[in-house]
Structure formats: C-alpha cells, structure tokens
C-alpha cells in the first residue's frame, strides 16, 4: 500500500518541528514553536481533525503517525523546556553573582567623646597616676551634704534659692562636687585619696562663662601629716600633666567655708609661658597676667572632719586638703574655646574638632 500523502507530510512536519524545538533559544521562542506546531491552529491539529474525512483504510495509519508525531513533539518540547529553564537559571545565577570578597559598605564613622568627657578622663588618669581613687556621687543631694556638713552656717548666702536649685526643703541639685568629700569619708576610714568628677547645677543665666549645668572634679586627700605643701605639689603635678612640663602653680589666699586656710590656685599661663606677652601685645589667654586662675582649694576645715569623726576622722590626728576645679574651664583653656555655651550647643562643626 502506497504511503498516504498525509503520512509523508507528517514526517516532514515532525522533522521541521523537531528542528524548530532544538533551535528555540529561550522559553518564549519555545512557546512560539509549541503554538505553531502543536497549537489549536497548527497543521498537525488540522491533520488530526481531518482524519475522519480520510478513506477508512488510511485512517489508522495516518492517525497513528499523527499521534506519534504529537507525542514525540510533546516530549521534545517538555525536555527542551527543562533544558532552557536550567540554562536560564544558571545564566541568572551567573549574572547575580555576589563577590563576597569585595569590601562592604564603608562603616559609618564612629562617634567620639565630647570634649568635656575627654578632659574628665584625662584628669582622672592624672589623679589615678598619683594614687587617687575615682568616685562618683549623687547629683540630687541633701542640703546636709551640700552645705551643712561642709560648714556652711544656716544663713550662708549660697544656700539661698537664688544660688541653689531646691528640689524640696532639704534636697538640692548639688552646687558643687564637695558634698562627696563628706560622703567619701563616711564610707571610708583615713587615709583617703579620692577624686570625684560629676555634674553640678547653679541657677545662672547662660553667658560666655556661666551655664546652669557644668562639671567639676573634686579632690580630697586626708592622712596623718598632709600639709599645704602636699597640695601645692599635687596641683603642680596636675598642671604639668594637663598643660605642659614647665608649669608652675601659685596659691593665693581665698575663702571657702569648708577649708581653712583656703586658697585660689593659678597656673602659669601655658600660652605665653608666664610672660603675659604675645609679641608686643598682651597675651589674650591670661589677659597679660602670666597666671590663669584654675581652681579653689584648701586644707579641710576641722569642723568638716568633726562631722565624720565616727568614721575615724579625728581632727587631732588627721588632716588633709581638698580642691575643686571646673572641667569646662580646663577644656576651654586648653583648646581656646571662647564661649562656654559652645560646648553645649551641639554644633558638630565645634564638636568634631575634639574627641578621640
Ligand atoms: N566647691 C568649691 C566650688 O565649687 C571648690 C572647692 C573645692 C574649694 C574643694 C575648696 C575645696 O567653688
């Protein structure tokens, strides 16, 4: 029996479709090929539909051949589809490859310490080097520690609400770090060598040299035979560590209720080296004085020791010195900051100039 024309056409069609399937370069092209050779309007579908019009003796062979071509093409399309999917995935993975050895995003610049914190730490280091212990104390303080046990009589003007923030009748925001002298001695028998950094508060209107919150560093040394000369030597060491190796210190008479005698302490001007002159002008840092006032100090008043005699501070047997300095003031002097308020305005153009 001669091969029917339809069967021959099917062979051609099959070969043509197979070639088209292998040639399809991506899934879209493959879909187009599938529609063209297997879709509802494809020649193959037309042939399958026309089988019933063929003479009965041809129907079987043509039907078989057509179905064979269709299932073979179905298989080829499915296989090609898998191949193309794999290839596309691989191509995408290749494209998206991340080089994990590349440096990452640059780290955000780390912040740094505020100038006042930096100076506080420098001061702590200096005094730790001299054998002092660093303590901190409450900023909200009893009037007793802030004034009474520091030998302020009840009528002392510093107690007035113009000069002190009162939280209640007996509680204040500490106006200085000196209350920690008493607290430290209550907690620890002599000998004692402590420094106490921290915030203090005073109802001042802000100007170039005043803000209502600032920082002090208190010092206290009590032992059997401490003298004013020890205070001077200690402060000279501090001045040399903070301002320069040839610093001198000068004690002038002063007054504080809780020290006797009391002194105001100056350091030689580290800008003009004590000469008071800047070329033919006067030195602007020390205003031509050659000396810069830096802190208050004195020998601890026996009346203060009497408040802590229960902890072993017998004024007949021990004595010592205390000092208190403003940390902002030291920061400003050291770095030429002209206005105290600048330290608390948080302008990064200023802050970024300092700090480790
Ligand atoms: N507390 C004093 C002040 O704030 C400073 C000071 C401390 C003076 C210790 C003498 C001894 O001005």
GROMACS .gro file of C-alpha atoms and ligand atoms in nm:
model
  368
    1UNK     CA    1   0.000   0.000   0.000
    2UNK     CA    2   0.136   0.339  -0.101
    3UNK     CA    3   0.214   0.570   0.179
    4UNK     CA    4  -0.067   0.826   0.207
    5UNK     CA    5   0.029   1.187   0.136
    6UNK     CA    6  -0.075   1.283   0.489
    7UNK     CA    7   0.176   1.043   0.641
    8UNK     CA    8   0.459   1.186   0.436
    9UNK     CA    9   0.355   1.533   0.530
   10UNK     CA   10   0.354   1.427   0.893
   11UNK     CA   11   0.711   1.306   0.864
   12UNK     CA   12   0.821   1.635   0.714
   13UNK     CA   13   0.626   1.826   0.973
   14UNK     CA   14   0.778   1.623   1.254
   15UNK     CA   15   1.129   1.681   1.128
   16UNK     CA   16   1.066   2.051   1.079
   17UNK     CA   17   0.913   2.085   1.427
   18UNK     CA   18   1.198   1.891   1.588
   19UNK     CA   19   1.448   2.125   1.428
   20UNK     CA   20   1.246   2.427   1.544
   21UNK     CA   21   1.229   2.293   1.901
   22UNK     CA   22   1.606   2.244   1.918
   23UNK     CA   23   1.660   2.586   1.766
   24UNK     CA   24   1.442   2.765   2.023
   25UNK     CA   25   1.690   2.974   2.221
   26UNK     CA   26   1.468   3.067   2.513
   27UNK     CA   27   1.134   2.985   2.672
   28UNK     CA   28   0.946   3.248   2.473
   29UNK     CA   29   1.074   3.114   2.145
   30UNK     CA   30   0.992   2.759   2.258
   31UNK     CA   31   0.636   2.863   2.341
   32UNK     CA   32   0.603   3.015   1.995
   33UNK     CA   33   0.728   2.691   1.841
   34UNK     CA   34   0.482   2.488   2.053
   35UNK     CA   35   0.189   2.703   1.944
   36UNK     CA   36   0.297   2.681   1.583
   37UNK     CA   37   0.335   2.302   1.567
   38UNK     CA   38   0.102   2.176   1.842
   39UNK     CA   39  -0.148   2.458   1.894
   40UNK     CA   40  -0.515   2.454   1.804
   41UNK     CA   41  -0.446   2.614   1.469
   42UNK     CA   42  -0.139   2.413   1.385
   43UNK     CA   43  -0.109   2.197   1.076
   44UNK     CA   44  -0.077   1.889   1.296
   45UNK     CA   45  -0.408   1.963   1.468
   46UNK     CA   46  -0.564   2.019   1.128
   47UNK     CA   47  -0.437   1.681   1.010
   48UNK     CA   48  -0.571   1.511   1.322
   49UNK     CA   49  -0.910   1.672   1.269
   50UNK     CA   50  -0.919   1.570   0.904
   51UNK     CA   51  -0.859   1.200   0.975
   52UNK     CA   52  -1.228   1.129   0.989
   53UNK     CA   53  -1.258   1.257   0.629
   54UNK     CA   54  -0.997   1.012   0.501
   55UNK     CA   55  -1.087   0.686   0.335
   56UNK     CA   56  -1.128   0.428   0.616
   57UNK     CA   57  -0.824   0.224   0.512
   58UNK     CA   58  -0.594   0.526   0.554
   59UNK     CA   59  -0.732   0.645   0.883
   60UNK     CA   60  -0.543   0.403   1.105
   61UNK     CA   61  -0.201   0.469   0.966
   62UNK     CA   62  -0.240   0.845   0.947
   63UNK     CA   63  -0.394   0.856   1.292
   64UNK     CA   64  -0.110   0.656   1.441
   65UNK     CA   65   0.154   0.861   1.263
   66UNK     CA   66  -0.009   1.190   1.369
   67UNK     CA   67  -0.036   1.083   1.732
   68UNK     CA   68   0.320   0.959   1.726
   69UNK     CA   69   0.441   1.292   1.591
   70UNK     CA   70   0.236   1.476   1.852
   71UNK     CA   71   0.357   1.277   2.149
   72UNK     CA   72   0.714   1.289   2.026
   73UNK     CA   73   0.688   1.667   1.990
   74UNK     CA   74   0.523   1.696   2.335
   75UNK     CA   75   0.820   1.511   2.482
   76UNK     CA   76   1.074   1.716   2.292
   77UNK     CA   77   0.908   2.042   2.392
   78UNK     CA   78   0.899   1.935   2.758
   79UNK     CA   79   1.263   1.827   2.750
   80UNK     CA   80   1.368   2.146   2.576
   81UNK     CA   81   1.169   2.346   2.828
   82UNK     CA   82   1.359   2.186   3.116
   83UNK     CA   83   1.691   2.249   2.944
   84UNK     CA   84   1.607   2.610   2.880
   85UNK     CA   85   1.485   2.664   3.236
   86UNK     CA   86   1.806   2.524   3.375
   87UNK     CA   87   2.011   2.734   3.136
   88UNK     CA   88   1.818   3.047   3.227
   89UNK     CA   89   1.859   2.982   3.597
   90UNK     CA   90   2.228   2.932   3.551
   91UNK     CA   91   2.259   3.246   3.347
   92UNK     CA   92   2.072   3.440   3.616
   93UNK     CA   93   2.292   3.298   3.891
   94UNK     CA   94   2.595   3.392   3.690
   95UNK     CA   95   2.465   3.746   3.640
   96UNK     CA   96   2.365   3.787   4.005
   97UNK     CA   97   2.686   3.653   4.143
   98UNK     CA   98   2.798   3.846   4.452
   99UNK     CA   99   3.166   3.873   4.518
  100UNK     CA  100   3.171   3.826   4.893
  101UNK     CA  101   3.538   3.918   4.899
  102UNK     CA  102   3.464   4.277   4.790
  103UNK     CA  103   3.486   4.529   5.073
  104UNK     CA  104   3.143   4.603   5.221
  105UNK     CA  105   2.980   4.943   5.255
  106UNK     CA  106   3.219   5.176   5.430
  107UNK     CA  107   3.146   5.165   5.802
  108UNK     CA  108   2.960   5.466   5.941
  109UNK     CA  109   3.210   5.696   6.101
  110UNK     CA  110   3.221   5.615   6.470
  111UNK     CA  111   3.117   5.893   6.702
  112UNK     CA  112   3.361   6.028   6.952
  113UNK     CA  113   3.379   6.161   7.303
  114UNK     CA  114   3.260   6.506   7.393
  115UNK     CA  115   3.545   6.738   7.478
  116UNK     CA  116   3.428   6.759   7.839
  117UNK     CA  117   3.427   6.380   7.869
  118UNK     CA  118   3.771   6.365   7.715
  119UNK     CA  119   3.911   6.618   7.963
  120UNK     CA  120   3.735   6.445   8.252
  121UNK     CA  121   3.905   6.119   8.157
  122UNK     CA  122   4.241   6.290   8.120
  123UNK     CA  123   4.201   6.438   8.468
  124UNK     CA  124   4.102   6.101   8.611
  125UNK     CA  125   4.410   5.945   8.453
  126UNK     CA  126   4.637   6.209   8.604
  127UNK     CA  127   4.500   6.154   8.955
  128UNK     CA  128   4.483   5.778   8.925
  129UNK     CA  129   4.852   5.802   8.837
  130UNK     CA  130   4.905   5.988   9.166
  131UNK     CA  131   4.731   5.711   9.361
  132UNK     CA  132   4.381   5.857   9.381
  133UNK     CA  133   4.062   5.657   9.356
  134UNK     CA  134   3.779   5.784   9.129
  135UNK     CA  135   3.433   5.811   9.289
  136UNK     CA  136   3.101   5.945   9.174
  137UNK     CA  137   2.813   6.075   9.379
  138UNK     CA  138   2.450   6.186   9.359
  139UNK     CA  139   2.359   6.498   9.164
  140UNK     CA  140   2.039   6.530   9.367
  141UNK     CA  141   2.180   6.585   9.711
  142UNK     CA  142   2.075   6.656  10.067
  143UNK     CA  143   2.125   7.010  10.182
  144UNK     CA  144   2.308   6.845  10.469
  145UNK     CA  145   2.591   6.719  10.245
  146UNK     CA  146   2.590   7.014  10.006
  147UNK     CA  147   2.604   7.278  10.282
  148UNK     CA  148   2.564   7.180  10.647
  149UNK     CA  149   2.838   6.920  10.681
  150UNK     CA  150   3.058   7.148  10.470
  151UNK     CA  151   3.049   7.405  10.746
  152UNK     CA  152   2.806   7.649  10.583
  153UNK     CA  153   2.615   7.832  10.857
  154UNK     CA  154   2.236   7.826  10.817
  155UNK     CA  155   2.238   8.183  10.693
  156UNK     CA  156   2.510   8.136  10.433
  157UNK     CA  157   2.410   8.315  10.110
  158UNK     CA  158   2.499   8.018   9.888
  159UNK     CA  159   2.201   7.839  10.047
  160UNK     CA  160   1.958   8.096   9.910
  161UNK     CA  161   1.728   7.985   9.630
  162UNK     CA  162   1.885   8.245   9.403
  163UNK     CA  163   2.204   8.040   9.413
  164UNK     CA  164   2.078   7.686   9.453
  165UNK     CA  165   1.810   7.476   9.281
  166UNK     CA  166   1.591   7.333   9.557
  167UNK     CA  167   1.409   7.007   9.495
  168UNK     CA  168   1.245   7.024   9.838
  169UNK     CA  169   1.321   7.195  10.169
  170UNK     CA  170   1.608   6.958  10.238
  171UNK     CA  171   1.709   6.838   9.892
  172UNK     CA  172   1.900   7.036   9.627
  173UNK     CA  173   2.072   6.985   9.294
  174UNK     CA  174   2.428   6.982   9.417
  175UNK     CA  175   2.601   7.313   9.355
  176UNK     CA  176   2.947   7.158   9.370
  177UNK     CA  177   3.109   6.815   9.398
  178UNK     CA  178   3.231   6.892   9.753
  179UNK     CA  179   2.942   6.701   9.922
  180UNK     CA  180   3.124   6.388   9.810
  181UNK     CA  181   3.408   6.480  10.046
  182UNK     CA  182   3.174   6.405  10.334
  183UNK     CA  183   3.012   6.101  10.174
  184UNK     CA  184   3.352   5.953  10.085
  185UNK     CA  185   3.480   5.999  10.437
  186UNK     CA  186   3.164   5.847  10.585
  187UNK     CA  187   3.224   5.540  10.370
  188UNK     CA  188   3.598   5.504  10.409
  189UNK     CA  189   3.840   5.549  10.700
  190UNK     CA  190   4.155   5.757  10.661
  191UNK     CA  191   4.389   5.764  10.483
  192UNK     CA  192   4.178   5.861  10.183
  193UNK     CA  193   4.276   5.989   9.839
  194UNK     CA  194   3.981   6.035   9.606
  195UNK     CA  195   3.877   6.243   9.308
  196UNK     CA  196   3.511   6.293   9.220
  197UNK     CA  197   3.409   6.411   8.874
  198UNK     CA  198   3.049   6.499   8.800
  199UNK     CA  199   2.775   6.742   8.706
  200UNK     CA  200   2.680   7.034   8.926
  201UNK     CA  201   2.398   7.289   8.897
  202UNK     CA  202   2.356   7.656   8.968
  203UNK     CA  203   2.074   7.892   8.873
  204UNK     CA  204   2.290   8.108   8.647
  205UNK     CA  205   2.180   8.283   8.331
  206UNK     CA  206   2.392   8.145   8.048
  207UNK     CA  207   2.672   8.367   7.925
  208UNK     CA  208   3.024   8.312   7.798
  209UNK     CA  209   3.143   8.181   8.135
  210UNK     CA  210   2.825   8.051   8.303
  211UNK     CA  211   2.576   7.776   8.226
  212UNK     CA  212   2.332   7.627   8.479
  213UNK     CA  213   2.485   7.281   8.450
  214UNK     CA  214   2.856   7.222   8.436
  215UNK     CA  215   3.117   6.974   8.559
  216UNK     CA  216   3.363   6.975   8.841
  217UNK     CA  217   3.636   6.748   8.960
  218UNK     CA  218   3.675   6.734   9.336
  219UNK     CA  219   3.986   6.609   9.510
  220UNK     CA  220   4.032   6.502   9.871
  221UNK     CA  221   4.341   6.372  10.049
  222UNK     CA  222   4.341   6.303  10.424
  223UNK     CA  223   4.618   6.137  10.620
  224UNK     CA  224   4.823   6.185  10.937
  225UNK     CA  225   5.055   6.461  10.821
  226UNK     CA  226   4.938   6.612  10.497
  227UNK     CA  227   5.029   6.978  10.457
  228UNK     CA  228   4.959   7.266  10.223
  229UNK     CA  229   5.291   7.184  10.055
  230UNK     CA  230   5.145   6.848   9.954
  231UNK     CA  231   4.850   7.032   9.799
  232UNK     CA  232   5.084   7.256   9.606
  233UNK     CA  233   5.299   6.966   9.486
  234UNK     CA  234   4.996   6.765   9.384
  235UNK     CA  235   4.847   7.053   9.190
  236UNK     CA  236   5.177   7.121   9.022
  237UNK     CA  237   5.186   6.762   8.900
  238UNK     CA  238   4.831   6.804   8.772
  239UNK     CA  239   4.920   7.133   8.598
  240UNK     CA  240   5.225   6.980   8.431
  241UNK     CA  241   5.030   6.677   8.313
  242UNK     CA  242   4.747   6.887   8.171
  243UNK     CA  243   4.920   7.199   8.041
  244UNK     CA  244   5.290   7.137   7.996
  245UNK     CA  245   5.608   7.017   8.168
  246UNK     CA  246   5.730   7.356   8.288
  247UNK     CA  247   5.406   7.467   8.455
  248UNK     CA  248   5.417   7.637   8.794
  249UNK     CA  249   5.131   7.687   9.034
  250UNK     CA  250   5.065   7.979   9.263
  251UNK     CA  251   4.847   7.980   9.574
  252UNK     CA  252   4.664   8.297   9.672
  253UNK     CA  253   4.453   8.341   9.983
  254UNK     CA  254   4.089   8.260   9.927
  255UNK     CA  255   3.778   8.172  10.117
  256UNK     CA  256   3.559   7.864  10.130
  257UNK     CA  257   3.353   7.767  10.434
  258UNK     CA  258   3.488   7.411  10.434
  259UNK     CA  259   3.863   7.477  10.403
  260UNK     CA  260   4.097   7.663  10.636
  261UNK     CA  261   4.314   7.811  10.509
  262UNK     CA  262   4.154   7.839  10.168
  263UNK     CA  263   4.342   7.919   9.851
  264UNK     CA  264   4.276   8.022   9.495
  265UNK     CA  265   4.513   7.838   9.267
  266UNK     CA  266   4.664   7.980   8.950
  267UNK     CA  267   4.874   7.801   8.689
  268UNK     CA  268   5.138   7.982   8.490
  269UNK     CA  269   4.998   8.077   8.151
  270UNK     CA  270   5.083   7.797   7.910
  271UNK     CA  271   5.031   8.022   7.608
  272UNK     CA  272   5.279   8.299   7.693
  273UNK     CA  273   5.480   8.084   7.934
  274UNK     CA  274   5.405   8.319   8.218
  275UNK     CA  275   5.536   8.632   8.048
  276UNK     CA  276   5.194   8.788   7.992
  277UNK     CA  277   5.302   8.898   7.645
  278UNK     CA  278   5.217   8.783   7.296
  279UNK     CA  279   5.482   8.956   7.083
  280UNK     CA  280   5.424   9.324   7.159
  281UNK     CA  281   5.058   9.263   7.252
  282UNK     CA  282   4.944   9.127   7.584
  283UNK     CA  283   4.862   8.756   7.599
  284UNK     CA  284   4.487   8.713   7.548
  285UNK     CA  285   4.465   8.383   7.737
  286UNK     CA  286   4.589   8.521   8.071
  287UNK     CA  287   4.497   8.886   7.993
  288UNK     CA  288   4.860   8.982   8.039
  289UNK     CA  289   4.874   8.840   8.391
  290UNK     CA  290   5.106   8.548   8.323
  291UNK     CA  291   4.881   8.342   8.553
  292UNK     CA  292   4.544   8.174   8.499
  293UNK     CA  293   4.305   8.106   8.784
  294UNK     CA  294   4.221   7.740   8.768
  295UNK     CA  295   4.065   7.614   9.090
  296UNK     CA  296   3.973   7.655   9.454
  297UNK     CA  297   4.133   7.453   9.731
  298UNK     CA  298   4.247   7.450  10.090
  299UNK     CA  299   4.311   7.243  10.398
  300UNK     CA  300   3.997   7.061  10.505
  301UNK     CA  301   3.839   7.253  10.791
  302UNK     CA  302   3.844   7.057  11.121
  303UNK     CA  303   3.474   7.138  11.153
  304UNK     CA  304   3.413   6.922  10.844
  305UNK     CA  305   3.616   6.636  10.987
  306UNK     CA  306   3.410   6.661  11.305
  307UNK     CA  307   3.101   6.561  11.101
  308UNK     CA  308   3.274   6.234  11.009
  309UNK     CA  309   3.463   6.166  11.331
  310UNK     CA  310   3.264   5.842  11.368
  311UNK     CA  311   3.441   5.710  11.058
  312UNK     CA  312   3.784   5.772  11.210
  313UNK     CA  313   3.848   6.134  11.108
  314UNK     CA  314   3.974   6.273  11.437
  315UNK     CA  315   4.078   6.634  11.363
  316UNK     CA  316   4.351   6.594  11.622
  317UNK     CA  317   4.506   6.303  11.435
  318UNK     CA  318   4.440   6.352  11.064
  319UNK     CA  319   4.427   6.644  10.828
  320UNK     CA  320   4.437   6.700  10.458
  321UNK     CA  321   4.349   6.908  10.159
  322UNK     CA  322   4.064   6.938   9.916
  323UNK     CA  323   4.038   7.104   9.578
  324UNK     CA  324   3.767   7.158   9.319
  325UNK     CA  325   3.805   7.254   8.956
  326UNK     CA  326   3.568   7.324   8.669
  327UNK     CA  327   3.617   7.073   8.390
  328UNK     CA  328   3.469   7.301   8.122
  329UNK     CA  329   3.706   7.576   8.226
  330UNK     CA  330   4.005   7.348   8.177
  331UNK     CA  331   3.869   7.231   7.842
  332UNK     CA  332   3.818   7.590   7.729
  333UNK     CA  333   4.164   7.699   7.838
  334UNK     CA  334   4.335   7.402   7.683
  335UNK     CA  335   4.157   7.431   7.349
  336UNK     CA  336   4.090   7.803   7.324
  337UNK     CA  337   3.712   7.766   7.334
  338UNK     CA  338   3.596   8.127   7.374
  339UNK     CA  339   3.241   8.072   7.498
  340UNK     CA  340   3.122   7.810   7.745
  341UNK     CA  341   2.784   7.783   7.574
  342UNK     CA  342   2.951   7.648   7.260
  343UNK     CA  343   3.024   7.326   7.446
  344UNK     CA  344   2.653   7.260   7.494
  345UNK     CA  345   2.507   7.385   7.166
  346UNK     CA  346   2.592   7.056   6.995
  347UNK     CA  347   2.711   7.220   6.677
  348UNK     CA  348   2.903   6.937   6.512
  349UNK     CA  349   3.141   7.184   6.350
  350UNK     CA  350   3.270   7.250   6.701
  351UNK     CA  351   3.229   6.901   6.843
  352UNK     CA  352   3.412   6.734   6.555
  353UNK     CA  353   3.727   6.930   6.631
  354UNK     CA  354   3.777   6.736   6.952
  355UNK     CA  355   3.747   6.394   7.092
  356UNK     CA  356   3.907   6.058   7.042
  357LIG     N1  357   3.345   7.356   9.593
  357LIG     C1  358   3.419   7.475   9.559
  357LIG     C2  359   3.347   7.546   9.446
  357LIG     O1  360   3.260   7.491   9.387
  357LIG     C3  361   3.561   7.443   9.518
  357LIG     C4  362   3.642   7.385   9.630
  357LIG     C5  363   3.652   7.251   9.645
  357LIG     C6  364   3.712   7.469   9.718
  357LIG     C7  365   3.728   7.195   9.747
  357LIG     C8  366   3.787   7.417   9.817
  357LIG     C9  367   3.796   7.281   9.832
  357LIG     O2  368   3.379   7.660   9.414
   0.00000   0.00000   0.00000
